[in-house]
Short mmCIF file of C-alpha atoms in Angstrom, two decimals:
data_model
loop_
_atom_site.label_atom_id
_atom_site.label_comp_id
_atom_site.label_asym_id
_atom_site.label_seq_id
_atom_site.Cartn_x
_atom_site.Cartn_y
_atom_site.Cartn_z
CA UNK A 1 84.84 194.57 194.36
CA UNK A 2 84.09 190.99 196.31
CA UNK A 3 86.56 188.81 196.04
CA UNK A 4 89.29 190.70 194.17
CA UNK A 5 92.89 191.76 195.63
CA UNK A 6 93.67 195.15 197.01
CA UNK A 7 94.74 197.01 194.33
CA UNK A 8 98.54 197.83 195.77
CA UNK A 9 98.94 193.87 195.74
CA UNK A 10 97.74 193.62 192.64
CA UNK A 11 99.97 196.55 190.41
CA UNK A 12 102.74 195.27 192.74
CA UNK A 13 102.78 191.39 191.73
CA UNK A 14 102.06 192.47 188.08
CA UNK A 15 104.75 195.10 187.86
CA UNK A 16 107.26 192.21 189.30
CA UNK A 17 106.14 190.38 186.33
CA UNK A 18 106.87 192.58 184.06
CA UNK A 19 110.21 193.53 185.77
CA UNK A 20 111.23 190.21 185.30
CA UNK A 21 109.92 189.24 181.97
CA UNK A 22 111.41 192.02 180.37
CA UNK A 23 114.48 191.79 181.82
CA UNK A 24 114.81 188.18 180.56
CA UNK A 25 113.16 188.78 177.16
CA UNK A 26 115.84 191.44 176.66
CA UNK A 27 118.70 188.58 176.08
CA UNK A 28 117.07 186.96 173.60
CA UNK A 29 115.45 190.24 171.67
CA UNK A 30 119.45 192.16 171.78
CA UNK A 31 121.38 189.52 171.85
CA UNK A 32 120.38 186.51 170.25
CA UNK A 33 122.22 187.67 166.88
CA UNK A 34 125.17 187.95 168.66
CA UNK A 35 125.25 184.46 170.47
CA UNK A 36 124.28 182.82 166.88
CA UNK A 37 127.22 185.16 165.06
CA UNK A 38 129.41 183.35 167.54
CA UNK A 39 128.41 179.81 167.60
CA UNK A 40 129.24 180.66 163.39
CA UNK A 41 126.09 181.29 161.66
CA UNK A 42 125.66 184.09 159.15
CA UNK A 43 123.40 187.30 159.44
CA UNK A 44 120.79 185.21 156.55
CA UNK A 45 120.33 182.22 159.06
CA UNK A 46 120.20 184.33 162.07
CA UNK A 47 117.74 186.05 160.42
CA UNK A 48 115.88 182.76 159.53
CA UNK A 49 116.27 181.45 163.25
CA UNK A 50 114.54 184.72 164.77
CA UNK A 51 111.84 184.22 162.03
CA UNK A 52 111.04 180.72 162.74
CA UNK A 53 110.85 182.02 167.00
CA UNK A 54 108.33 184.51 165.80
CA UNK A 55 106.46 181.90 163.29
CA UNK A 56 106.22 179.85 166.56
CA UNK A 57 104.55 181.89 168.35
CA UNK A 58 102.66 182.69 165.66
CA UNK A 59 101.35 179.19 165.30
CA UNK A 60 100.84 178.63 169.33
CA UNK A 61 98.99 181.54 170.59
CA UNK A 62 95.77 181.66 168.92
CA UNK A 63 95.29 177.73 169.94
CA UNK A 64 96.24 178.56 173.32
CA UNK A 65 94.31 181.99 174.21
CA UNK A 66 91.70 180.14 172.18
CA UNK A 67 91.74 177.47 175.34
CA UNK A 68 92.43 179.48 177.87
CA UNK A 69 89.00 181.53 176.36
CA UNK A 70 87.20 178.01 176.56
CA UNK A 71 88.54 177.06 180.05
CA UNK A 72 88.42 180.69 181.95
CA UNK A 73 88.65 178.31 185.06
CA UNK A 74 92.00 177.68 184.41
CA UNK A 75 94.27 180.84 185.95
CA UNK A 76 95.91 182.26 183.60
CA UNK A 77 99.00 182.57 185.41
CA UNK A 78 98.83 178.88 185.27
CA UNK A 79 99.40 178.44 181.81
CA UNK A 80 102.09 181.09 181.72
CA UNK A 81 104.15 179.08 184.37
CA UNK A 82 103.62 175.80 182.19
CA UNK A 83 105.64 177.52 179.60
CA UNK A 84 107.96 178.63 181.63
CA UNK A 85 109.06 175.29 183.27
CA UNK A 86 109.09 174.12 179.75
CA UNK A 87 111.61 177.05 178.51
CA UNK A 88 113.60 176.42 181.43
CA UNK A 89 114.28 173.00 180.19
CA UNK A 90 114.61 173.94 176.10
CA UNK A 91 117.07 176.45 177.45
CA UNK A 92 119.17 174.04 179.11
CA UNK A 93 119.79 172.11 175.90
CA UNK A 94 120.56 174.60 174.34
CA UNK A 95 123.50 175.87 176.65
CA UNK A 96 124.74 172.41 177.18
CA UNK A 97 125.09 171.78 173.24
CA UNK A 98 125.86 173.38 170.40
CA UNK A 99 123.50 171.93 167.89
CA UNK A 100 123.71 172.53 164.03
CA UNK A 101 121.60 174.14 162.00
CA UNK A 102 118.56 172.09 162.05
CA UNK A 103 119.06 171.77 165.95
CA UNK A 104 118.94 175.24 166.57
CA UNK A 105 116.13 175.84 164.23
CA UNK A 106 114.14 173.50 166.74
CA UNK A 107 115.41 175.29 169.59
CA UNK A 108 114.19 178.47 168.17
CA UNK A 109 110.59 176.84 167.80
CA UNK A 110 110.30 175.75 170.83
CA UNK A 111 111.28 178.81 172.67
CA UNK A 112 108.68 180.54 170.37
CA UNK A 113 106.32 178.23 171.35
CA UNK A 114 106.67 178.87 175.13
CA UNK A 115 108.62 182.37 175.62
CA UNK A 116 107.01 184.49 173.07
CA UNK A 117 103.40 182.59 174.22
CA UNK A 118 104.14 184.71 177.77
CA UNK A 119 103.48 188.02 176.11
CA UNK A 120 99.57 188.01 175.45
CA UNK A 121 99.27 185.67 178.54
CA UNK A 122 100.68 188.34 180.68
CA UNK A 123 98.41 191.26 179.23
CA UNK A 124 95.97 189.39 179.66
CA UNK A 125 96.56 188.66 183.03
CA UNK A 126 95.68 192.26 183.84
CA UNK A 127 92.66 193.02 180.95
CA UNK A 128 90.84 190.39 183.33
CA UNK A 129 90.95 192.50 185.95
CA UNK A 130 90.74 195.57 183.84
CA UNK A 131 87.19 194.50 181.68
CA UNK A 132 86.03 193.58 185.13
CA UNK A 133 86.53 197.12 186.62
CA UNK A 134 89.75 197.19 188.52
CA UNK A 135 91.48 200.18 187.89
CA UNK A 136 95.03 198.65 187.04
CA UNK A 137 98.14 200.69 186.03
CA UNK A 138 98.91 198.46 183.33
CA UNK A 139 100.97 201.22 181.79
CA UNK A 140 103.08 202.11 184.09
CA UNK A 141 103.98 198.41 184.89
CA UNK A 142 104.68 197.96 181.11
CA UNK A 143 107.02 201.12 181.16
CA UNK A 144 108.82 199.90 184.34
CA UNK A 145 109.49 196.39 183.02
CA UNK A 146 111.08 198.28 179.89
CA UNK A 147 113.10 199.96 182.12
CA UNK A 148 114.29 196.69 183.33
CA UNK A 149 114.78 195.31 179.93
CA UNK A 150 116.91 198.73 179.00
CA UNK A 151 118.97 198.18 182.18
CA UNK A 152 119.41 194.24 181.52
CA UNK A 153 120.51 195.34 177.62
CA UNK A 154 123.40 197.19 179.25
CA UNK A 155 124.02 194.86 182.39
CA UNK A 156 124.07 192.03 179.63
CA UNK A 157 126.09 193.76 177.31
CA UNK A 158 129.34 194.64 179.86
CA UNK A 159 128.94 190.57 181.20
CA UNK A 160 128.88 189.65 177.04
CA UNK A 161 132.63 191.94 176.68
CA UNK A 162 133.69 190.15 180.20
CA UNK A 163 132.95 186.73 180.10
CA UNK A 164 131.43 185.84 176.33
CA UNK A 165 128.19 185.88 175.25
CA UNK A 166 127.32 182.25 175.50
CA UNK A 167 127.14 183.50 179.69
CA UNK A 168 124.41 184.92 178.87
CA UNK A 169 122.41 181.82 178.63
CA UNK A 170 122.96 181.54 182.32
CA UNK A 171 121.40 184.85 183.03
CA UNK A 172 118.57 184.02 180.47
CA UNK A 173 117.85 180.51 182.79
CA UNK A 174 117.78 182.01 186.46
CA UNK A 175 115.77 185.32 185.38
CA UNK A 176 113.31 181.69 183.94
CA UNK A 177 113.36 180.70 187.49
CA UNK A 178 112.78 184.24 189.41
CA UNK A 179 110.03 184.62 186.62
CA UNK A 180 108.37 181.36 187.88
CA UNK A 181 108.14 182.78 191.08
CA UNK A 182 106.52 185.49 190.59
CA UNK A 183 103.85 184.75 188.48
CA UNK A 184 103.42 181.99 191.02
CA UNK A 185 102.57 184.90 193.48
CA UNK A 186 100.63 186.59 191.14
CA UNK A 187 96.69 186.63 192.59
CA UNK A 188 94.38 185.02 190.67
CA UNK A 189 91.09 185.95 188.60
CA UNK A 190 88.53 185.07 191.48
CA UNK A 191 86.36 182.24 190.40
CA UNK A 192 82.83 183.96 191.10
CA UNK A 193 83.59 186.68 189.18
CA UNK A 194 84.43 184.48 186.18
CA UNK A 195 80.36 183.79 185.82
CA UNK A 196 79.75 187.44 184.93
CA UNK A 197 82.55 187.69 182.14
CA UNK A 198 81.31 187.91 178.40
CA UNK A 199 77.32 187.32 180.24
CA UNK A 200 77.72 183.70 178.87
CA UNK A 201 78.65 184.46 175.38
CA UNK A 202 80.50 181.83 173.37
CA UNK A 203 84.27 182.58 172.04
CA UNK A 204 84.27 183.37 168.62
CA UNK A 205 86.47 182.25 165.67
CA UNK A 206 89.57 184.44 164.58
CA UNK A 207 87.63 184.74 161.15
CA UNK A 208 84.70 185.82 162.98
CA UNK A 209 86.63 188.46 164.84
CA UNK A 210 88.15 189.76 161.50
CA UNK A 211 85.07 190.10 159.84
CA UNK A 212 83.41 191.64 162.43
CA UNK A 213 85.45 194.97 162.03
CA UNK A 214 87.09 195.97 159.03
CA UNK A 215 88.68 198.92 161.18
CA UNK A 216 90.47 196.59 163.60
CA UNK A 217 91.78 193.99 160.63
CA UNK A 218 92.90 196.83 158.23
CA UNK A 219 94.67 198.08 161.67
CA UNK A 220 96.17 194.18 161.77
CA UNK A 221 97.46 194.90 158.46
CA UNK A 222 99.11 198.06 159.60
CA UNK A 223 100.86 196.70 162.14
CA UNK A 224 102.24 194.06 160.35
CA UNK A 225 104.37 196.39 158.11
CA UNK A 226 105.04 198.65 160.97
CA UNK A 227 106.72 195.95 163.38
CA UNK A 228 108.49 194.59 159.78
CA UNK A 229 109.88 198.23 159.94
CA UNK A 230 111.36 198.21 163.29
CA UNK A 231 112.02 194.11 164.69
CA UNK A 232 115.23 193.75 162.48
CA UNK A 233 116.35 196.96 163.87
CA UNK A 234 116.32 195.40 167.46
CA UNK A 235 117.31 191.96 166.11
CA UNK A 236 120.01 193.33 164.18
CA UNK A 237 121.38 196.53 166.50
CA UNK A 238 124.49 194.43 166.86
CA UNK A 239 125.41 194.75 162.84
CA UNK A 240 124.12 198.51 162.70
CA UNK A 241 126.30 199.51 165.97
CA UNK A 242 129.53 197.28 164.39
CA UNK A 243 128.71 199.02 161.66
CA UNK A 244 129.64 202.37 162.91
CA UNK A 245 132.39 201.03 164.54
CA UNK A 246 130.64 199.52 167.34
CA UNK A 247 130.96 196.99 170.23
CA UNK A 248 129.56 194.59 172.38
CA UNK A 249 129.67 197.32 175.33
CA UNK A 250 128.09 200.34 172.98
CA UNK A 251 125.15 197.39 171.56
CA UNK A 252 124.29 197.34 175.59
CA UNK A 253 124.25 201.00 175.24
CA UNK A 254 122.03 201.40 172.77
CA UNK A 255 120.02 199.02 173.32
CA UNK A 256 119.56 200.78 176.87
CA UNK A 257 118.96 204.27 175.47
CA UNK A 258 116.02 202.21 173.35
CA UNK A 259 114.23 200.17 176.03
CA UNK A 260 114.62 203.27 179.03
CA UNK A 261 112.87 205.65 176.70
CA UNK A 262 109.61 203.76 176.97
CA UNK A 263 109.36 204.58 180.30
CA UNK A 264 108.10 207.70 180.36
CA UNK A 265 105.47 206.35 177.20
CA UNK A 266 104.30 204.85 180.28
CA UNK A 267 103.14 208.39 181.89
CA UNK A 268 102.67 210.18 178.67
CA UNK A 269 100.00 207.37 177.76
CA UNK A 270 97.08 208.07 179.90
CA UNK A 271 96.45 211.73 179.17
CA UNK A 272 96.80 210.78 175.20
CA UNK A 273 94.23 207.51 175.84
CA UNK A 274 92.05 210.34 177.61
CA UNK A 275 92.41 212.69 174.51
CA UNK A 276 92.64 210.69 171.68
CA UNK A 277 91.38 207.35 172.85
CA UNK A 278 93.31 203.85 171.91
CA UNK A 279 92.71 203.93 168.75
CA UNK A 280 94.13 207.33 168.04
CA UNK A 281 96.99 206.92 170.17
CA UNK A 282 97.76 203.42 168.06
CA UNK A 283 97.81 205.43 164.97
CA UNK A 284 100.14 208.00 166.63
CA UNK A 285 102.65 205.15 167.37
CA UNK A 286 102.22 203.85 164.38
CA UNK A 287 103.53 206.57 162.87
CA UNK A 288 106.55 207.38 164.60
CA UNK A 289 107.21 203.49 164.41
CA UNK A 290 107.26 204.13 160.52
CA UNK A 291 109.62 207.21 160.76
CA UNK A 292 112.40 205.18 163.21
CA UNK A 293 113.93 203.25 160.55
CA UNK A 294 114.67 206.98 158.11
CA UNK A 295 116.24 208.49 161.46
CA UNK A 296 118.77 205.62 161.52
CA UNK A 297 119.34 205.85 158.14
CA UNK A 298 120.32 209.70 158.46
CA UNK A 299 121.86 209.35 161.75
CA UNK A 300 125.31 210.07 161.29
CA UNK A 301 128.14 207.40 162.90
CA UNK A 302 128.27 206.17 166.28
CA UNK A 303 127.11 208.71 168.36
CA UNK A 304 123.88 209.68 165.80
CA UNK A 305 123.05 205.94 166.17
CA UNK A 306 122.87 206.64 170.28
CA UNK A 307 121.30 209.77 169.81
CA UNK A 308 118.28 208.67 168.32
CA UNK A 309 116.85 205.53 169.99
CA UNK A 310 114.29 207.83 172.29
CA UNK A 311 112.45 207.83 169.00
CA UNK A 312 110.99 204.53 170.55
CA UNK A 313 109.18 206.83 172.73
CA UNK A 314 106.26 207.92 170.73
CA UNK A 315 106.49 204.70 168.94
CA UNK A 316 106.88 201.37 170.78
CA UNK A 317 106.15 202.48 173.83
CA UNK A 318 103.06 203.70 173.01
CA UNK A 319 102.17 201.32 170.77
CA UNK A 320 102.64 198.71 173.78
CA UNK A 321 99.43 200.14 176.03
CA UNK A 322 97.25 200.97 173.25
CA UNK A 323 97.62 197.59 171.43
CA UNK A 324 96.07 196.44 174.29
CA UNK A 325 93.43 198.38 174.90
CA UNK A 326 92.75 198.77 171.41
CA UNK A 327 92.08 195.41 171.26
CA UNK A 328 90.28 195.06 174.48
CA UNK A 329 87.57 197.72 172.87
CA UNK A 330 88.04 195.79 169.71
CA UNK A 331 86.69 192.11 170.75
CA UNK A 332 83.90 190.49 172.37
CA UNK A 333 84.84 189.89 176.42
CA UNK A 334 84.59 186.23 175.58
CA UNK A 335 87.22 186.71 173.26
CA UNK A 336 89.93 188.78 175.60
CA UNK A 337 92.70 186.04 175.70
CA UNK A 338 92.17 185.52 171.84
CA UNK A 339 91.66 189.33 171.15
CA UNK A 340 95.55 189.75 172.17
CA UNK A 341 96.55 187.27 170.37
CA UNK A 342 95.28 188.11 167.48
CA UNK A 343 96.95 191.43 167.63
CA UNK A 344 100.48 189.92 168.64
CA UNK A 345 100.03 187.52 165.45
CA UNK A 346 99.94 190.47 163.72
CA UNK A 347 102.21 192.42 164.71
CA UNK A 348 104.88 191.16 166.94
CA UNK A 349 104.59 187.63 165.44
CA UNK A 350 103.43 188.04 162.05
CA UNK A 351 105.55 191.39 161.22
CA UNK A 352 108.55 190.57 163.09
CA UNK A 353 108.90 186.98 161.45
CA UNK A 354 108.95 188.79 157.62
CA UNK A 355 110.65 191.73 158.67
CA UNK A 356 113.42 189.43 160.36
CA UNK A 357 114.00 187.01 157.71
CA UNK A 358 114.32 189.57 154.97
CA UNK A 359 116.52 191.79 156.65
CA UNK A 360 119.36 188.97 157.38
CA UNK A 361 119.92 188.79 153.64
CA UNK A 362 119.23 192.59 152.83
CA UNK A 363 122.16 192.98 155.72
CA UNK A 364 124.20 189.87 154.07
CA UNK A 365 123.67 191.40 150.02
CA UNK A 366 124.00 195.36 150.78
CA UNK A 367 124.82 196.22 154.41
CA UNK A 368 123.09 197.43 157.12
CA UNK A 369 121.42 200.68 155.49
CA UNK A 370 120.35 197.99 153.09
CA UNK A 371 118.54 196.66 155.86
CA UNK A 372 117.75 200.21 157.00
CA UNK A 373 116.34 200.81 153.48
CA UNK A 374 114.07 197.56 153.48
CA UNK A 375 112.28 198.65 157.00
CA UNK A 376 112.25 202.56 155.84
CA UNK A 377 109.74 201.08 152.60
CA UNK A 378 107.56 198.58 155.63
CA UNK A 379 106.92 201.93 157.50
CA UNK A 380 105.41 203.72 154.53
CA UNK A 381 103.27 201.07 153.82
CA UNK A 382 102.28 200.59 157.21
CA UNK A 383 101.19 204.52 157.60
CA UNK A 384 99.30 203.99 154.13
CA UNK A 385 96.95 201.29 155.84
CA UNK A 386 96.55 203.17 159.32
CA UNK A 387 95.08 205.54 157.03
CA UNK A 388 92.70 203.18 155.52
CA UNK A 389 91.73 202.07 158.43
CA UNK A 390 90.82 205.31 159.58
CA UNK A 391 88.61 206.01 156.55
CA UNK A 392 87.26 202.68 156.43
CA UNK A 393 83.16 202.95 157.57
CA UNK A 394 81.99 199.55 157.52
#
């Protein structure tokens, strides 16, 4: 391994990234509701602001892991840090004014464009190092930097009951800055090993990839229904925990209970990836993903609500790792940056964007087992293409 990191300074730096990324992601993902609730937008136009975040990123990621496939001389960590200085400023505005409708709708773009662009950046900051033969623990970092999201959701949540939620903007800025700092520290891909990667094959069009394997798109397709089942339950946990009597302190709570339990997804991965492989361990996510949104339907008041969010166990936090691998196996190694986009178009863009904007008005016409209702229906029809996709030959 000539030229490459120790591998202790390498799961170190990239577990600091995640630490922090989470951490700040976690203000925006729990309580972004809440801070548009109380600048006096409905649950309907939240829902549409959250949508038009994910339709950002939706837009921006396959043009930039399409460049950053074209230019692998560029570090990656580079890119991600271009964002960030860039969200740093967008967030600013937004702090400093309180913008109307069409104002925030821009915000929310923008911070699509450059927060929610971080996420397949940062995995594939490691599947370079992992297609090359470096034995990273990408897992466990992912599990420890939803720890830190679970423990931000309830730090954030006791400093939203103390001083207002708008303070949280504050937190969501300098966690911008520490992130900065760390992916500044963050080694590099070595440049001589860059010659070797894809053996001088040319990226490929997203069409191309789809075609390639009807497998991996029906699995696309599956994932977009799955993440519609679960995103508005994140995005809306403040209306389902008010609901049921509910606040600010037990949203932090819950949304603690949720993010902590995919740590241990983290350990349980690698003996199910060594039994089942990624794909079958997607499918097993996938399925518990589909059956979160019936337990919250069933779970009875307050402390049911509590009592179920280690469901995200077997699903998200499995489905984290094996997205990623699955598509690592999936794609040419020309096509890594745009291989993870493609599968956070799909799900975490794609499926979170429809899921989101239905569910504000499902939440603003029946209520929040409305909502419940809506995401129960996604999760059926996600399990019913898993299971094509599993059948499927060609």
């Amino acid at each position: 391994m000539t030229g490459f990191p120790s591998l202790r300074r390498l799961n170190v730096s990239y577990t600091l990234v995640h630490v922090v990324y989470w951490a700040m992601f976690a203000i925006f993902a729990g309580y972004q509701t809440s801070l548009l609730l109380g600048r006096g937008f409905t649950s309907g136009e939240a829902g549409i602001f959250a949508s038009i975040r994910c339709f950002a990123g939706i837009l921006a990621q396959p043009l930039l892991g399409g460049w950053a496939d074209r230019h692998p001389e560029v570090p990656i960590k580079r890119l991600l840090n271009a964002c960030m200085v860039l969200a740093l400023g967008v967030n600013v505005v937004f702090y400093t004014t309180r913008p109307g409708f069409w104002g925030t709708a821009l915000i929310f773009l923008t911070l699509g464009i450059l927060e929610l662009n971080a996420y397949p950046l940062l995995d594939s900051m490691a599947v370079q190092f992992i297609a090359a033969g470096v034995d990273m623990s990408y897992s466990l970092s992912r599990g420890l930097g939803s720890l830190s999201y679970a423990l931000a959701c309830v730090a954030c949540g006791q400093q939203a009951v103390r001083f207002g939620t708008e303070s949280l903007l504050l937190t969501h800025m300098a966690l911008l800055v520490l992130m900065i700092a760390v992916v500044a520290l963050y080694p590099a891909f070595p440049k001589e090993a860059l010659q070797t990667r894809g053996g001088g094959e040319r990226p490929h069009s997203i069409l191309y990839i789809l075609k390639s394997s009807r497998p991996f798109t029906l699995t696309l397709v599956s994932l977009f229904f799955t993440l519609a089942a679960i995103m508005p339950i994140v995005s809306f946990m403040v209306n389902l925990v008010s609901d049921r009597g509910g606040d600010e302190g037990h949203l932090g709570l819950a949304l603690f209970l949720m993010g902590a339990s995919e740590l241990p997804a983290a350990l349980l991965f690698t003996p199910l990836f060594r039994r089942f492989g990624a794909a079958g361990t997607l499918r097993m996510s996938i399925c518990f993903m589909a059956v979160k949104p019936l337990l919250f339907l069933l779970a009875p008041g307050l402390s049911g609500l509590l009592l179920v969010q280690p469901v995200q166990l077997l699903g998200y936090g499995l489905f984290t790792p094996a997205s990623v691998y699955y598509a690592n196996a999936n794609v040419s190694p020309a096509d890594q940056v745009k291989g993870q986009s493609i599968m956070m178009i799909a799900s975490n863009g794609l499926g979170a964007m429809f899921g989101n904007f239905l569910a504000g008005y499902a939440i603003d016409w029946g209520g929040a087992d409305a909502m419940l209702g809506m995401c129960l229906a996604f999760g059926v029809i996600g399990v019913l293409f898993m299971l094509a996709a599993g059948r499927s030959k060609i």
